[in-house]
Coordinates of C-alpha atoms in Angstrom, one line a residue:
M5 CA 14.7 -137.9 -110.1
R6 CA 16.8 -135.0 -109.0
T7 CA 13.8 -133.3 -107.2
S8 CA 13.1 -136.4 -105.3
L9 CA 17.0 -136.9 -103.9
F10 CA 17.1 -133.1 -103.3
L11 CA 13.4 -133.9 -100.7
C12 CA 15.2 -136.8 -99.4
L13 CA 18.9 -135.0 -98.4
I14 CA 16.3 -132.0 -96.7
M15 CA 14.3 -134.9 -94.8
I16 CA 18.0 -136.3 -93.6
F17 CA 19.0 -133.2 -92.7
S18 CA 15.7 -132.1 -90.8
D19 CA 16.2 -135.3 -88.7
L20 CA 19.6 -135.0 -88.1
R21 CA 19.0 -131.1 -86.9
G22 CA 16.2 -131.9 -84.7
Q23 CA 12.3 -131.6 -84.1
G24 CA 10.6 -128.3 -83.8
N25 CA 12.1 -125.8 -82.1
L26 CA 14.9 -127.3 -80.6
Q27 CA 17.7 -128.7 -83.0
I28 CA 21.0 -130.9 -82.3
Y29 CA 24.1 -131.6 -84.1
Q30 CA 26.8 -134.0 -83.7
I31 CA 30.3 -132.6 -83.7
D32 CA 33.8 -134.0 -83.0
P33 CA 34.7 -134.0 -79.0
L34 CA 38.0 -132.4 -80.2
K35 CA 36.2 -128.9 -81.2
K36 CA 35.5 -126.2 -78.4
V37 CA 32.2 -124.9 -79.1
L38 CA 32.4 -121.1 -78.2
K39 CA 29.2 -119.4 -76.9
D40 CA 29.6 -116.8 -80.2
R41 CA 29.2 -119.3 -82.7
Q42 CA 26.0 -119.7 -84.9
Y43 CA 27.0 -122.0 -87.3
F44 CA 27.2 -125.6 -87.2
V45 CA 27.1 -128.5 -89.5
D46 CA 26.6 -131.7 -88.2
E47 CA 29.4 -133.8 -88.2
S48 CA 27.5 -137.3 -87.6
D49 CA 30.0 -140.3 -87.7
T50 CA 30.9 -143.5 -85.8
I51 CA 33.2 -143.0 -82.6
R52 CA 35.8 -145.5 -82.7
V53 CA 37.7 -147.0 -79.8
A54 CA 40.0 -149.7 -78.3
R55 CA 38.9 -152.1 -75.5
G56 CA 40.1 -150.3 -72.4
E57 CA 39.5 -146.9 -73.3
Y58 CA 36.9 -144.4 -73.6
A59 CA 34.6 -143.3 -76.2
T60 CA 33.8 -139.5 -76.0
L61 CA 30.9 -137.9 -77.8
Q62 CA 29.8 -134.0 -78.0
F63 CA 26.5 -133.2 -79.2
V64 CA 25.3 -129.4 -79.3
L65 CA 21.8 -128.1 -78.6
K66 CA 20.5 -124.5 -80.1
S67 CA 16.9 -123.3 -80.3
P68 CA 15.9 -120.2 -81.6
E69 CA 13.4 -119.8 -78.7
F70 CA 13.9 -119.5 -75.2
V71 CA 14.3 -122.9 -73.7
E72 CA 13.5 -124.2 -69.8
N73 CA 14.8 -127.3 -68.1
L74 CA 17.3 -128.4 -70.7
Q75 CA 18.0 -132.2 -69.8
A76 CA 20.1 -134.7 -71.5
D77 CA 20.7 -138.5 -70.6
V78 CA 21.5 -141.4 -72.4
P79 CA 19.2 -144.4 -71.2
A80 CA 21.3 -147.3 -72.8
I81 CA 24.0 -148.3 -75.4
H82 CA 23.4 -151.9 -77.2
G83 CA 25.3 -153.9 -79.3
E84 CA 26.7 -157.2 -79.7
G85 CA 24.5 -158.8 -77.2
I86 CA 25.7 -156.8 -74.5
S87 CA 25.1 -153.2 -72.9
L88 CA 27.5 -150.3 -72.4
A89 CA 27.4 -148.4 -69.2
V90 CA 27.8 -144.6 -69.4
S91 CA 30.4 -142.9 -67.0
Q92 CA 29.0 -139.2 -67.6
V93 CA 26.4 -137.3 -69.6
G94 CA 27.0 -133.7 -68.8
F95 CA 26.2 -130.4 -70.1
V96 CA 29.8 -128.6 -70.7
G97 CA 30.2 -125.1 -68.8
Y98 CA 31.8 -122.2 -69.6
V99 CA 34.6 -120.0 -67.6
E100 CA 35.7 -116.8 -68.2
L101 CA 39.4 -115.8 -69.5
G102 CA 40.3 -112.9 -67.7
R103 CA 43.8 -112.6 -69.1
L104 CA 45.4 -113.8 -72.3
T105 CA 48.4 -115.9 -72.4
P106 CA 51.0 -113.5 -72.9
S107 CA 53.0 -115.0 -75.4
P108 CA 50.0 -117.0 -77.6
G109 CA 50.8 -119.4 -80.5
R110 CA 49.5 -119.6 -84.0
D111 CA 46.9 -121.9 -83.0
Q112 CA 45.1 -119.4 -80.0
I113 CA 41.3 -119.5 -79.4
I114 CA 40.0 -116.1 -79.7
S115 CA 36.6 -116.2 -77.8
P116 CA 34.9 -112.5 -78.3
S117 CA 33.0 -112.9 -75.1
G118 CA 35.7 -114.2 -73.5
Y119 CA 34.2 -117.2 -72.2
Y120 CA 35.6 -120.5 -73.2
P121 CA 34.2 -124.2 -72.3
D122 CA 35.7 -126.5 -70.3
P123 CA 33.8 -127.7 -67.2
I124 CA 31.0 -130.6 -67.3
F125 CA 28.5 -130.4 -65.2
T126 CA 26.8 -133.7 -64.9
D127 CA 24.1 -133.0 -61.9
T128 CA 22.2 -129.9 -63.3
T129 CA 19.4 -128.7 -65.6
L130 CA 19.7 -125.8 -67.7
N131 CA 17.8 -123.0 -69.3
L132 CA 18.8 -122.3 -73.1
V133 CA 19.0 -118.2 -74.5
P134 CA 17.9 -117.8 -77.7
N135 CA 20.4 -119.2 -80.6
E136 CA 23.1 -119.6 -78.1
P137 CA 24.7 -122.9 -78.2
Q138 CA 24.9 -125.8 -75.8
P139 CA 27.2 -128.6 -75.5
V140 CA 26.6 -132.0 -74.5
W141 CA 29.3 -134.4 -73.2
I142 CA 28.9 -137.8 -72.9
T143 CA 31.9 -140.5 -71.9
V144 CA 31.7 -144.1 -72.3
P145 CA 34.2 -146.5 -70.6
I146 CA 34.7 -149.5 -72.5
P147 CA 36.0 -152.5 -70.4
V148 CA 38.7 -154.6 -71.4
D149 CA 36.3 -157.8 -72.3
T150 CA 33.7 -155.6 -74.2
K151 CA 32.9 -158.1 -77.6
P152 CA 34.2 -155.9 -80.6
G153 CA 31.4 -154.7 -83.2
I154 CA 29.1 -151.8 -83.3
Y155 CA 27.0 -150.6 -80.5
H156 CA 24.3 -148.5 -80.8
G157 CA 22.7 -145.6 -78.2
T158 CA 20.5 -142.9 -78.2
L159 CA 20.8 -139.2 -76.4
E160 CA 17.7 -137.9 -75.4
V161 CA 16.8 -134.1 -74.5
S162 CA 13.7 -133.0 -72.8
A163 CA 13.0 -129.3 -72.1
S164 CA 10.1 -126.9 -71.9
I165 CA 9.7 -124.1 -74.9
H166 CA 6.7 -121.6 -74.3
G167 CA 5.1 -124.1 -71.7
Q168 CA 5.1 -126.8 -73.9
D169 CA 7.2 -130.1 -73.0
E170 CA 9.3 -130.9 -76.0
R171 CA 11.4 -134.1 -76.2
L172 CA 14.3 -134.8 -78.9
S173 CA 16.1 -138.1 -79.2
R174 CA 19.1 -138.5 -81.5
G175 CA 21.1 -141.9 -82.0
F176 CA 24.9 -142.4 -82.2
T177 CA 27.1 -145.3 -83.2
I178 CA 30.2 -146.4 -81.3
R179 CA 32.3 -148.9 -82.9
V180 CA 34.6 -150.9 -80.5
Y181 CA 37.8 -152.4 -82.5
P182 CA 40.1 -155.6 -80.8
P183 CA 43.1 -154.0 -79.7
V184 CA 43.2 -153.7 -75.9
I185 CA 44.8 -151.4 -73.5
E186 CA 45.2 -153.2 -70.2
N187 CA 47.3 -151.0 -68.2
T188 CA 48.8 -147.8 -69.2
S189 CA 53.0 -147.6 -69.0
L190 CA 53.6 -144.0 -69.4
W191 CA 54.3 -142.3 -66.5
V192 CA 51.9 -139.2 -65.8
T193 CA 51.8 -137.0 -62.3
N194 CA 49.6 -133.9 -61.5
W195 CA 49.9 -132.8 -58.5
I196 CA 47.1 -133.1 -55.5
H197 CA 47.0 -129.9 -53.1
H198 CA 46.0 -131.3 -50.2
T199 CA 46.3 -128.0 -48.1
P200 CA 43.4 -126.5 -46.0
E201 CA 42.8 -123.5 -48.4
S202 CA 42.7 -125.7 -51.5
L203 CA 40.2 -128.2 -49.9
S204 CA 38.1 -125.6 -48.9
F205 CA 36.9 -125.4 -52.4
L206 CA 35.1 -128.7 -51.6
N207 CA 33.9 -127.7 -48.5
N208 CA 31.6 -124.5 -48.8
G209 CA 34.4 -122.1 -48.2
V210 CA 35.5 -123.9 -45.0
N211 CA 39.4 -124.7 -44.6
V212 CA 39.8 -128.3 -43.7
P213 CA 42.1 -128.8 -40.9
F214 CA 44.6 -131.7 -41.7
F215 CA 44.1 -135.2 -40.8
S216 CA 40.3 -134.6 -39.9
T217 CA 37.4 -136.6 -40.3
R218 CA 36.6 -134.4 -42.8
Y219 CA 39.9 -134.0 -44.6
W220 CA 40.3 -138.1 -45.3
E221 CA 36.8 -137.8 -46.9
L222 CA 38.0 -135.5 -49.2
I223 CA 41.2 -137.1 -49.9
T224 CA 39.5 -140.2 -50.8
L225 CA 37.4 -138.1 -53.4
F226 CA 40.4 -137.0 -54.8
A227 CA 41.8 -140.4 -55.1
E228 CA 38.6 -142.1 -56.8
R229 CA 38.4 -139.1 -59.3
L230 CA 41.8 -140.2 -60.7
K231 CA 40.6 -143.5 -61.8
G232 CA 40.6 -143.9 -65.6
T233 CA 42.8 -140.1 -66.0
G234 CA 45.8 -142.4 -66.4
Q235 CA 47.3 -141.3 -63.7
N236 CA 49.6 -143.6 -62.0
V237 CA 52.3 -141.7 -60.2
I238 CA 51.0 -139.8 -56.7
M239 CA 52.8 -137.2 -55.1
L240 CA 52.1 -136.9 -51.3
P241 CA 53.4 -134.4 -48.9
V242 CA 55.5 -137.0 -46.7
Q243 CA 57.1 -135.0 -44.6
K244 CA 53.8 -132.8 -43.5
L245 CA 52.2 -136.3 -43.2
V246 CA 54.6 -137.3 -40.8
Q247 CA 53.9 -136.4 -37.3
Y248 CA 57.2 -135.4 -34.9
K249 CA 58.4 -135.8 -31.6
I250 CA 61.7 -133.9 -31.0
D251 CA 63.8 -134.8 -27.5
G252 CA 66.5 -132.4 -28.1
D253 CA 68.2 -133.6 -31.0
R254 CA 66.8 -136.7 -31.2
Y255 CA 63.2 -137.4 -33.1
Q256 CA 60.7 -139.9 -33.2
F257 CA 58.6 -140.4 -36.5
D258 CA 54.8 -141.6 -36.6
F259 CA 53.7 -142.4 -40.1
T260 CA 50.3 -143.3 -39.2
N261 CA 48.6 -140.4 -41.6
L262 CA 51.0 -141.1 -44.7
D263 CA 50.5 -145.0 -44.4
K264 CA 46.5 -144.1 -44.2
S265 CA 47.1 -141.8 -47.5
I266 CA 48.7 -144.4 -49.0
A267 CA 46.3 -146.8 -48.6
I268 CA 43.4 -144.5 -49.6
Y269 CA 45.6 -143.9 -53.5
Q270 CA 46.4 -147.8 -53.6
K271 CA 42.9 -148.7 -52.8
A272 CA 41.8 -146.7 -55.7
G273 CA 44.4 -148.5 -57.9
V274 CA 46.1 -145.2 -59.1
M275 CA 49.5 -145.6 -57.3
K276 CA 52.5 -147.2 -59.6
R277 CA 54.5 -145.1 -57.9
L278 CA 54.9 -142.8 -54.8
A279 CA 56.5 -139.2 -54.8
G280 CA 58.0 -137.8 -51.8
S281 CA 57.3 -134.2 -51.7
H282 CA 60.2 -131.4 -51.6
I283 CA 62.7 -131.7 -49.3
G284 CA 64.0 -128.4 -49.9
Y285 CA 62.9 -124.8 -50.9
R286 CA 64.0 -121.4 -51.5
M287 CA 65.2 -119.2 -48.4
G288 CA 64.0 -116.1 -50.2
D289 CA 63.0 -115.3 -54.2
W290 CA 63.6 -117.4 -57.4
Y291 CA 67.0 -116.9 -57.4
S292 CA 67.8 -117.6 -53.9
Q293 CA 69.7 -120.6 -52.4
F294 CA 67.9 -124.1 -51.4
G295 CA 67.3 -124.7 -47.9
V296 CA 66.2 -128.1 -45.7
E297 CA 62.7 -128.0 -44.5
V298 CA 62.8 -128.8 -41.0
P299 CA 60.8 -129.7 -37.8
V300 CA 61.7 -127.7 -34.8
K301 CA 60.8 -126.9 -31.6
S302 CA 58.6 -124.1 -30.7
G303 CA 57.5 -123.8 -27.1
N304 CA 55.2 -126.9 -27.2
K305 CA 54.3 -127.3 -30.7
V306 CA 56.6 -128.8 -33.2
V307 CA 56.7 -126.3 -36.4
T308 CA 59.0 -126.6 -39.9
E309 CA 61.6 -123.8 -40.5
I310 CA 63.8 -123.7 -44.1
L311 CA 67.3 -123.7 -42.5
P312 CA 70.3 -123.8 -44.8
L313 CA 72.1 -127.4 -45.2
S314 CA 74.8 -125.5 -43.3
D315 CA 72.8 -125.6 -39.9
E316 CA 73.7 -128.3 -38.1
R317 CA 69.6 -128.9 -37.6
S318 CA 69.4 -129.5 -41.1
E319 CA 71.4 -132.8 -41.5
N320 CA 70.7 -133.8 -38.1
F321 CA 67.3 -134.2 -39.2
L322 CA 68.2 -135.7 -42.5
R323 CA 70.3 -138.4 -40.9
Q324 CA 67.4 -139.6 -38.6
F325 CA 64.4 -139.3 -41.2
I326 CA 65.5 -140.4 -44.3
P327 CA 66.3 -144.0 -43.2
E328 CA 63.5 -144.4 -41.3
L329 CA 61.0 -143.0 -44.1
L330 CA 63.1 -145.6 -46.3
A331 CA 62.7 -148.4 -43.8
Y332 CA 59.0 -147.6 -43.4
L333 CA 58.5 -147.8 -47.2
K334 CA 60.3 -151.1 -47.6
S335 CA 57.9 -152.3 -45.1
R336 CA 54.8 -151.5 -46.9
G337 CA 56.7 -152.8 -50.3
L338 CA 57.0 -149.6 -52.0
G339 CA 61.0 -149.1 -51.4
E340 CA 61.6 -149.9 -55.0
H341 CA 58.3 -147.4 -56.3
Y342 CA 59.3 -144.7 -54.5
L343 CA 60.8 -141.1 -56.0
Q344 CA 62.0 -138.2 -54.1
H345 CA 61.7 -135.0 -54.7
V346 CA 64.6 -132.8 -53.5
A347 CA 63.5 -129.2 -54.5
D348 CA 61.7 -127.8 -57.6
E349 CA 62.9 -126.3 -60.8
P350 CA 66.7 -125.6 -59.8
I351 CA 68.6 -122.9 -61.8
P352 CA 72.1 -121.7 -62.3
E353 CA 71.8 -119.6 -59.9
N354 CA 70.6 -121.8 -56.9
V355 CA 72.4 -125.0 -58.4
S356 CA 74.9 -125.3 -55.9
S357 CA 72.5 -125.7 -53.1
Y358 CA 70.4 -128.2 -54.7
K359 CA 73.5 -130.3 -55.3
A360 CA 74.7 -130.3 -51.8
I361 CA 70.9 -131.4 -50.5
A362 CA 70.8 -134.1 -52.9
T363 CA 74.1 -135.3 -52.0
V364 CA 72.9 -135.8 -48.7
V365 CA 69.9 -137.4 -49.3
K366 CA 71.5 -139.8 -51.8
K367 CA 73.9 -140.3 -49.0
Y368 CA 71.2 -142.0 -46.8
M369 CA 68.7 -143.4 -49.4
P370 CA 71.0 -144.5 -52.2
D371 CA 69.1 -147.1 -54.1
T372 CA 66.3 -144.3 -54.6
K373 CA 65.7 -142.3 -57.9
I374 CA 65.6 -138.3 -57.4
I375 CA 63.3 -136.6 -59.0
D376 CA 62.7 -132.7 -60.2
A377 CA 61.6 -130.5 -62.4
T378 CA 64.4 -128.8 -64.1
I379 CA 65.3 -125.7 -66.1
G380 CA 69.1 -126.8 -66.7
S381 CA 71.4 -129.4 -67.5
D382 CA 74.0 -128.8 -64.7
L383 CA 72.6 -131.4 -62.7
V384 CA 74.7 -135.0 -63.5
G385 CA 75.0 -137.0 -60.5
S386 CA 72.0 -135.5 -58.4
I387 CA 69.2 -136.5 -60.5
D388 CA 67.9 -139.8 -61.4
V389 CA 64.8 -138.9 -63.4
W390 CA 65.1 -135.9 -65.3
V391 CA 61.7 -133.6 -65.9
P392 CA 62.5 -130.7 -68.3
V393 CA 60.3 -128.0 -69.1
L394 CA 59.1 -128.8 -72.7
D395 CA 61.0 -126.1 -74.6
F396 CA 64.3 -127.0 -72.5
L397 CA 63.9 -130.5 -73.9
H398 CA 63.5 -129.1 -77.2
K399 CA 66.8 -127.3 -77.2
E400 CA 68.9 -129.7 -75.2
Y401 CA 67.4 -133.1 -76.9
D402 CA 70.7 -134.8 -77.3
F403 CA 71.5 -134.0 -73.9
Y404 CA 68.6 -135.5 -72.2
K405 CA 69.0 -138.6 -75.1
E406 CA 72.3 -139.1 -73.5
R407 CA 70.7 -139.3 -70.0
Q408 CA 68.4 -141.9 -70.9
E409 CA 71.6 -143.8 -72.6
A410 CA 73.3 -143.6 -69.4
G411 CA 70.3 -145.3 -67.5
D412 CA 68.3 -142.1 -66.7
E413 CA 64.7 -141.5 -67.0
V414 CA 63.5 -138.4 -68.5
W415 CA 59.7 -137.1 -68.4
F416 CA 58.9 -133.4 -69.5
Y417 CA 56.7 -130.9 -67.9
T418 CA 54.5 -128.3 -68.6
C419 CA 53.2 -125.1 -66.2
L420 CA 53.0 -121.0 -67.3
G421 CA 55.5 -122.2 -70.0
P422 CA 56.1 -123.5 -72.8
Q423 CA 53.9 -120.6 -74.6
G424 CA 54.4 -120.0 -77.8
N425 CA 53.0 -122.6 -80.5
Y426 CA 53.9 -125.4 -77.8
A427 CA 51.2 -128.0 -76.7
N428 CA 50.0 -127.1 -73.3
R429 CA 46.8 -127.2 -71.2
F430 CA 45.6 -123.9 -71.6
I431 CA 42.3 -122.9 -72.2
E432 CA 42.7 -120.8 -74.9
Q433 CA 44.4 -123.8 -77.1
P434 CA 42.6 -126.0 -79.5
L435 CA 41.4 -129.3 -77.3
I436 CA 43.7 -131.3 -79.2
F437 CA 46.9 -129.8 -77.8
P438 CA 46.7 -131.7 -74.3
R439 CA 46.0 -134.7 -76.3
L440 CA 49.1 -134.3 -78.4
I441 CA 51.2 -133.8 -75.3
H442 CA 51.5 -137.6 -75.2
W443 CA 51.8 -138.1 -79.0
I444 CA 55.0 -136.0 -77.9
N445 CA 55.6 -138.2 -75.3
Y446 CA 55.5 -141.3 -78.0
K447 CA 57.7 -139.4 -80.8
Y448 CA 60.8 -138.9 -78.3
G449 CA 60.5 -141.5 -76.3
I450 CA 59.7 -139.6 -73.3
T451 CA 58.7 -141.8 -70.7
G452 CA 56.9 -139.3 -68.3
Y453 CA 55.1 -136.3 -68.0
L454 CA 54.7 -134.4 -65.0
H455 CA 52.5 -131.3 -64.1
W456 CA 52.0 -128.9 -60.9
G457 CA 48.7 -128.4 -60.9
F458 CA 45.4 -131.2 -60.8
T459 CA 43.4 -129.3 -57.7
A460 CA 45.9 -125.6 -57.3
W461 CA 42.5 -123.8 -57.1
H462 CA 44.0 -121.8 -53.9
M463 CA 47.2 -120.3 -56.4
P464 CA 46.8 -117.6 -56.8
Y465 CA 44.2 -117.3 -54.4
R466 CA 40.8 -116.8 -56.0
S467 CA 37.3 -117.5 -54.2
D468 CA 35.6 -118.7 -57.3
V469 CA 36.9 -121.1 -59.6
Y470 CA 34.0 -120.6 -62.2
K471 CA 34.9 -116.7 -63.2
D472 CA 38.2 -115.6 -63.9
V473 CA 40.4 -118.8 -64.4
T474 CA 43.4 -117.1 -64.9
G475 CA 45.5 -115.5 -62.3
M476 CA 48.6 -113.0 -61.5
F477 CA 51.6 -113.8 -59.5
A478 CA 53.4 -111.4 -57.0
D479 CA 56.3 -111.1 -59.0
G480 CA 54.1 -110.4 -62.7
N481 CA 53.6 -113.6 -64.0
V482 CA 50.2 -114.6 -65.4
L483 CA 48.9 -117.7 -64.8
P484 CA 46.8 -118.7 -67.7
G485 CA 43.6 -120.1 -67.7
G486 CA 43.8 -123.9 -67.1
D487 CA 47.5 -124.1 -65.6
S488 CA 46.6 -124.5 -62.1
Y489 CA 43.6 -127.3 -62.0
L490 CA 42.3 -129.9 -64.3
V491 CA 39.0 -130.7 -62.4
Y492 CA 36.2 -128.5 -60.9
P493 CA 35.4 -128.3 -57.0
T494 CA 31.9 -127.8 -55.8
F495 CA 30.6 -129.5 -52.5
N496 CA 32.1 -132.6 -51.9
K497 CA 32.4 -133.2 -55.6
L498 CA 34.8 -132.9 -58.9
Y499 CA 33.7 -132.0 -62.2
S500 CA 35.9 -133.1 -65.0
S501 CA 36.9 -131.2 -67.8
L502 CA 37.5 -131.3 -71.7
R503 CA 41.2 -131.0 -71.3
L504 CA 40.9 -133.8 -68.8
E505 CA 39.0 -136.1 -70.8
A506 CA 41.6 -134.9 -73.8
M507 CA 44.7 -135.8 -71.9
R508 CA 43.4 -139.0 -70.9
D509 CA 42.6 -140.3 -74.4
G510 CA 46.4 -138.9 -75.4
I511 CA 47.4 -141.1 -72.8
N512 CA 45.9 -144.2 -74.6
D513 CA 47.0 -143.2 -77.8
Y514 CA 50.3 -143.6 -76.5
E515 CA 49.7 -147.0 -75.5
L516 CA 48.3 -147.9 -79.0
L517 CA 51.1 -146.1 -80.5
Q518 CA 53.4 -148.5 -78.5
Q519 CA 51.7 -151.6 -79.6
L520 CA 51.9 -150.5 -83.4
K521 CA 55.3 -150.0 -82.9
N522 CA 55.7 -153.5 -81.8
I523 CA 54.3 -154.6 -85.1
D524 CA 54.8 -152.2 -87.5
P525 CA 57.4 -149.8 -86.8
D526 CA 57.3 -148.2 -90.0
M527 CA 53.6 -147.5 -89.8
A528 CA 54.1 -146.2 -86.5
D529 CA 56.9 -143.9 -87.5
S530 CA 54.6 -142.6 -90.6
L531 CA 51.4 -141.9 -88.3
I532 CA 53.3 -140.0 -85.4
N533 CA 55.6 -137.8 -88.1
G534 CA 52.0 -137.4 -89.8
M535 CA 51.4 -135.3 -86.8
I536 CA 54.2 -134.4 -85.0
Y537 CA 56.7 -132.2 -86.8
N538 CA 58.5 -130.7 -84.3
F539 CA 58.4 -130.3 -80.5
D540 CA 56.2 -127.0 -81.2
H541 CA 54.7 -128.0 -84.7
Y542 CA 51.9 -130.0 -85.3
D543 CA 49.0 -131.2 -87.6
V544 CA 46.2 -129.4 -85.4
D545 CA 43.4 -130.8 -88.1
V546 CA 40.8 -132.8 -86.5
R547 CA 39.8 -134.6 -89.5
S548 CA 43.1 -135.4 -90.1
F549 CA 44.1 -136.4 -86.5
R550 CA 40.7 -139.0 -86.8
N551 CA 42.2 -140.8 -89.7
K552 CA 45.5 -141.3 -88.1
R553 CA 43.5 -143.1 -85.4
K554 CA 41.4 -144.9 -87.8
Q555 CA 44.2 -146.3 -89.6
L556 CA 46.0 -147.0 -86.0
L557 CA 43.2 -148.9 -84.9
E558 CA 42.9 -150.9 -88.1
R559 CA 46.1 -152.0 -88.7
L560 CA 46.3 -153.3 -84.7
S561 CA 42.9 -155.0 -85.5
A562 CA 44.2 -156.9 -88.7
A563 CA 47.2 -157.7 -86.6
A564 CA 45.1 -159.5 -83.2
L565 CA 42.9 -161.0 -85.9
S566 CA 45.6 -162.8 -87.4
F567 CA 46.9 -164.5 -84.5

């Protein structure tokens, strides 16, 4: 009896690992597979999702032989009398981190090779080096009208080994639960960069002039790529999109390009709110005062200069520009959905100049909310949507709760910091971190998230975003790997990343937790408190996370079936 059972287990294990020289393992998509890893245990499990979110799967291919022309596909997913479409099947790529985060946390992942998994390539074949693992990533959108139940799919892999064709198939299971996510309520913005230098990464290295045909093609590409990511607030470079004519001290404004930009993002369905880019910028180093970006005449051209607010040209421009902009926005039905940035990250040394500019903005735009990333709290009356960096939110949480009680919105942001044990989007952090960012949103009642880099491939300038993904600023600050972009460019195409997939799923987790709060607040508290202990202390065990997700889905399903 024991011998038969032993043989049975060997047969099952063999079937799970693969056929011939090519082996395949299913592992949790929240686990990063380093190129140096040699040992894998198959983690076959049903993928559990609500309707309206995404099922993600990860498999690892490995062979003791050199493998050529490796290809992967998922031909169909069937169940409950219907089929599910697959949005992407791709090979996970690897990028190099030339500089590690200066202040790493206890959960930092160290890759002996210096290479980390992140981009997802959906249009390539690969050769596989002996004994080197190669992850395959699958994303399956679950429409809101999908019938709950079990769905079965098959990953099909083909390759050539020693000139012989080899094929391998591996089944997987997705369970769709009754709960539905129709829309996301968490405010999320990752800044898109529209500069000619940034767009060059999608254009074979050639800068793309503002408002050229190619420019509009690539802006449309951005908008389409944002679908399904959970982003719903778009920041546009409003003052650069508006065109100006100047006659003496009088301005004429042409909103044609702004109008075209808004229409592109609205058509893609990714703009619930529009944020206007900063009116003010530092006039020198980090500690310098803020000035106003003002269009001025230079010969026959209109250029912009950063002028102090005390310069009469600054308020003259704002006095004319802001009312015209507001009238245009109202004509487009965006008046109530518009946010205005004044200047980025004011600090005590320049907060007075920030307040002065904000006062002028509020004078001409009194009902529009001012939003900005902040590092201090001395801005009451000047800001309506506070966006502190995560560690400042942690340190001054009582203040920000007071601002919410007073009627202000509170979001948070991450960037080069916080580092240490705080969740961020750095490539060397566990993949669960960008997902838990939005569990932090839920636990602390923070209704939005902002990040400066969705497509900032040019900051600091790099010619190849697939080599060293870190950077060094002129002031000596390290730009951690993954901070400046969430998607990877090639000609006329954007590849997703593991971190973008995790963030999207975290935004959907936030919605499910909100649903649970409405029907069983005690259970919602129990789940969140067992995952997020503090702003910088979490349970990062993937199995524990999956167990909590399962409980969440089962409790919501039971409630749905009781109606």
